[in-house]
């Protein structure tokens, strides 16, 4: 048995938000559990994405999270709001993007199984390509943050401190 206090697990998101990998702290091998605290405007991930081999469940504890479901290149994705005490499930391979569009913090648990996501595909708007394109996540030149870059043209599309 392993036991951990959520606030004692290091976060790797911006100071306004937090992502705490509880499964790492607990030594979980078959499931991934992340505790999120999102400030208004913050998202759960780098953009619309899908995990080839992992299903995910998001359980909202506080605030309201808005999820976009579906490939954004195919038109307007379906939007689903998830309130406190509610949960939403995404099948392996299903496109998703979750964001805090409200004025209050969102606190949620993200649970994924199996622990290995398999291949993850990320889509974001690329101003240089004037299109939604596949993205790579990489360290910034100074190594202090992560950035997304368009796989078509190489332009940086976002920085995540």
Short mmCIF file of C-alpha atoms in Angstrom, two decimals:
data_model
loop_
_atom_site.label_atom_id
_atom_site.label_comp_id
_atom_site.label_asym_id
_atom_site.label_seq_id
_atom_site.Cartn_x
_atom_site.Cartn_y
_atom_site.Cartn_z
CA UNK A 1 0.00 0.00 0.00
CA UNK A 2 1.16 3.51 -0.83
CA UNK A 3 -0.23 6.75 0.59
CA UNK A 4 0.40 10.33 -0.52
CA UNK A 5 -0.91 13.81 0.24
CA UNK A 6 -1.88 15.48 -3.07
CA UNK A 7 -0.27 18.82 -2.15
CA UNK A 8 3.04 17.05 -1.47
CA UNK A 9 3.32 15.83 -5.09
CA UNK A 10 5.33 18.19 -7.30
CA UNK A 11 3.42 19.92 -10.07
CA UNK A 12 4.78 20.60 -13.54
CA UNK A 13 2.37 23.23 -14.85
CA UNK A 14 2.46 27.03 -14.61
CA UNK A 15 2.29 28.65 -11.17
CA UNK A 16 -1.40 29.47 -11.74
CA UNK A 17 -2.27 25.82 -12.40
CA UNK A 18 -1.13 22.40 -11.27
CA UNK A 19 -0.80 18.88 -12.63
CA UNK A 20 0.25 16.40 -10.02
CA UNK A 21 1.07 12.87 -11.27
CA UNK A 22 -0.37 10.84 -8.40
CA UNK A 23 0.25 7.49 -10.08
CA UNK A 24 4.01 8.18 -10.08
CA UNK A 25 3.98 9.15 -6.41
CA UNK A 26 1.94 6.05 -5.55
CA UNK A 27 3.95 3.68 -7.72
CA UNK A 28 0.90 2.67 -9.77
CA UNK A 29 1.79 0.45 -12.73
CA UNK A 30 -1.49 -0.24 -14.56
CA UNK A 31 -3.30 3.10 -14.31
CA UNK A 32 -2.39 6.77 -14.60
CA UNK A 33 -3.94 9.23 -12.14
CA UNK A 34 -3.33 12.98 -12.39
CA UNK A 35 -4.72 15.68 -10.10
CA UNK A 36 -5.37 18.95 -11.97
CA UNK A 37 -6.02 22.47 -10.73
CA UNK A 38 -6.74 24.77 -13.66
CA UNK A 39 -6.96 28.54 -13.51
CA UNK A 40 -9.51 30.19 -15.82
CA UNK A 41 -8.39 29.76 -19.43
CA UNK A 42 -6.04 26.83 -18.69
CA UNK A 43 -6.39 23.42 -20.35
CA UNK A 44 -5.78 19.83 -19.31
CA UNK A 45 -3.42 19.19 -22.24
CA UNK A 46 -1.48 20.91 -25.03
CA UNK A 47 -4.42 20.90 -27.45
CA UNK A 48 -6.92 18.57 -29.09
CA UNK A 49 -5.43 15.14 -28.68
CA UNK A 50 -6.05 11.43 -28.65
CA UNK A 51 -4.28 8.49 -27.07
CA UNK A 52 -4.07 5.43 -29.31
CA UNK A 53 -4.20 2.88 -26.49
CA UNK A 54 -5.54 4.64 -23.40
CA UNK A 55 -9.08 5.50 -22.30
CA UNK A 56 -9.45 8.44 -19.92
CA UNK A 57 -11.98 9.43 -17.29
CA UNK A 58 -12.12 12.98 -15.91
CA UNK A 59 -13.90 13.47 -12.57
CA UNK A 60 -14.54 17.15 -11.79
CA UNK A 61 -14.34 17.96 -8.09
CA UNK A 62 -14.66 21.78 -8.26
CA UNK A 63 -15.55 24.28 -11.00
CA UNK A 64 -16.87 23.42 -14.45
CA UNK A 65 -14.72 21.94 -17.22
CA UNK A 66 -15.68 22.18 -20.88
CA UNK A 67 -14.59 19.39 -23.20
CA UNK A 68 -14.53 19.47 -26.98
CA UNK A 69 -15.00 16.01 -28.47
CA UNK A 70 -14.08 15.13 -32.04
CA UNK A 71 -11.44 15.95 -34.63
CA UNK A 72 -11.36 19.77 -34.98
CA UNK A 73 -10.30 19.41 -38.64
CA UNK A 74 -13.70 17.82 -39.38
CA UNK A 75 -15.71 20.84 -38.26
CA UNK A 76 -16.99 22.08 -34.93
CA UNK A 77 -16.37 19.49 -32.20
CA UNK A 78 -19.19 18.55 -29.83
CA UNK A 79 -18.98 20.51 -26.55
CA UNK A 80 -19.77 18.94 -23.19
CA UNK A 81 -19.69 20.72 -19.82
CA UNK A 82 -18.80 18.67 -16.76
CA UNK A 83 -19.85 20.06 -13.38
CA UNK A 84 -18.65 19.13 -9.88
CA UNK A 85 -19.57 15.56 -9.02
CA UNK A 86 -19.76 14.58 -12.71
CA UNK A 87 -17.39 12.53 -14.83
CA UNK A 88 -16.74 12.07 -18.54
CA UNK A 89 -15.04 9.16 -20.34
CA UNK A 90 -13.08 9.18 -23.58
CA UNK A 91 -12.40 5.93 -25.40
CA UNK A 92 -8.93 5.12 -26.69
CA UNK A 93 -8.45 6.98 -29.98
CA UNK A 94 -11.21 9.55 -29.29
CA UNK A 95 -10.29 13.21 -29.91
CA UNK A 96 -10.67 15.49 -26.86
CA UNK A 97 -9.71 18.86 -25.43
CA UNK A 98 -10.64 19.98 -21.93
CA UNK A 99 -10.44 23.58 -20.74
CA UNK A 100 -11.56 25.80 -17.88
CA UNK A 101 -13.76 28.40 -19.59
CA UNK A 102 -15.23 29.64 -16.31
CA UNK A 103 -14.20 32.25 -13.74
CA UNK A 104 -13.43 29.73 -10.95
CA UNK A 105 -10.66 27.16 -10.60
CA UNK A 106 -11.32 23.67 -11.91
CA UNK A 107 -10.10 20.81 -9.74
CA UNK A 108 -10.32 17.38 -11.34
CA UNK A 109 -8.88 13.89 -11.41
CA UNK A 110 -7.83 12.38 -14.73
CA UNK A 111 -7.62 8.60 -14.73
CA UNK A 112 -6.17 6.71 -17.69
CA UNK A 113 -5.87 3.00 -18.37
CA UNK A 114 -3.73 1.30 -19.28
CA UNK A 115 -0.94 3.41 -17.81
CA UNK A 116 0.82 3.60 -21.18
CA UNK A 117 -0.95 6.05 -23.49
CA UNK A 118 0.52 4.56 -26.62
CA UNK A 119 0.97 7.03 -29.44
CA UNK A 120 -0.50 10.45 -28.64
CA UNK A 121 -1.47 12.80 -31.46
CA UNK A 122 -1.84 16.52 -30.69
CA UNK A 123 -3.54 19.12 -32.93
CA UNK A 124 -3.28 22.91 -32.59
CA UNK A 125 -3.81 25.97 -34.76
CA UNK A 126 -0.67 26.96 -36.67
CA UNK A 127 -0.74 30.62 -37.76
CA UNK A 128 2.09 30.06 -40.25
CA UNK A 129 0.20 27.22 -42.00
CA UNK A 130 -3.20 28.89 -41.44
CA UNK A 131 -4.58 25.48 -40.46
CA UNK A 132 -5.00 22.98 -37.64
CA UNK A 133 -1.91 20.77 -37.78
CA UNK A 134 -0.24 17.91 -35.93
CA UNK A 135 2.08 19.12 -33.19
CA UNK A 136 5.21 17.90 -31.44
CA UNK A 137 5.94 18.71 -27.78
CA UNK A 138 9.54 19.59 -27.04
CA UNK A 139 11.64 21.46 -24.47
CA UNK A 140 12.21 25.16 -25.16
CA UNK A 141 15.71 26.32 -26.10
CA UNK A 142 16.33 27.52 -22.54
CA UNK A 143 15.02 24.21 -21.14
CA UNK A 144 12.72 26.00 -18.68
CA UNK A 145 9.42 25.04 -20.32
CA UNK A 146 7.74 22.91 -22.95
CA UNK A 147 6.56 24.16 -26.33
CA UNK A 148 4.41 22.81 -29.12
CA UNK A 149 5.68 23.04 -32.68
CA UNK A 150 3.91 22.44 -35.98
CA UNK A 151 5.08 19.19 -37.53
CA UNK A 152 4.52 20.66 -41.04
CA UNK A 153 6.50 23.91 -40.82
CA UNK A 154 8.28 23.80 -37.43
CA UNK A 155 6.69 27.02 -36.10
CA UNK A 156 6.24 27.23 -32.33
CA UNK A 157 2.51 27.30 -31.57
CA UNK A 158 2.50 27.45 -27.78
CA UNK A 159 4.73 27.68 -24.71
CA UNK A 160 3.89 26.01 -21.41
CA UNK A 161 5.92 27.20 -18.42
#
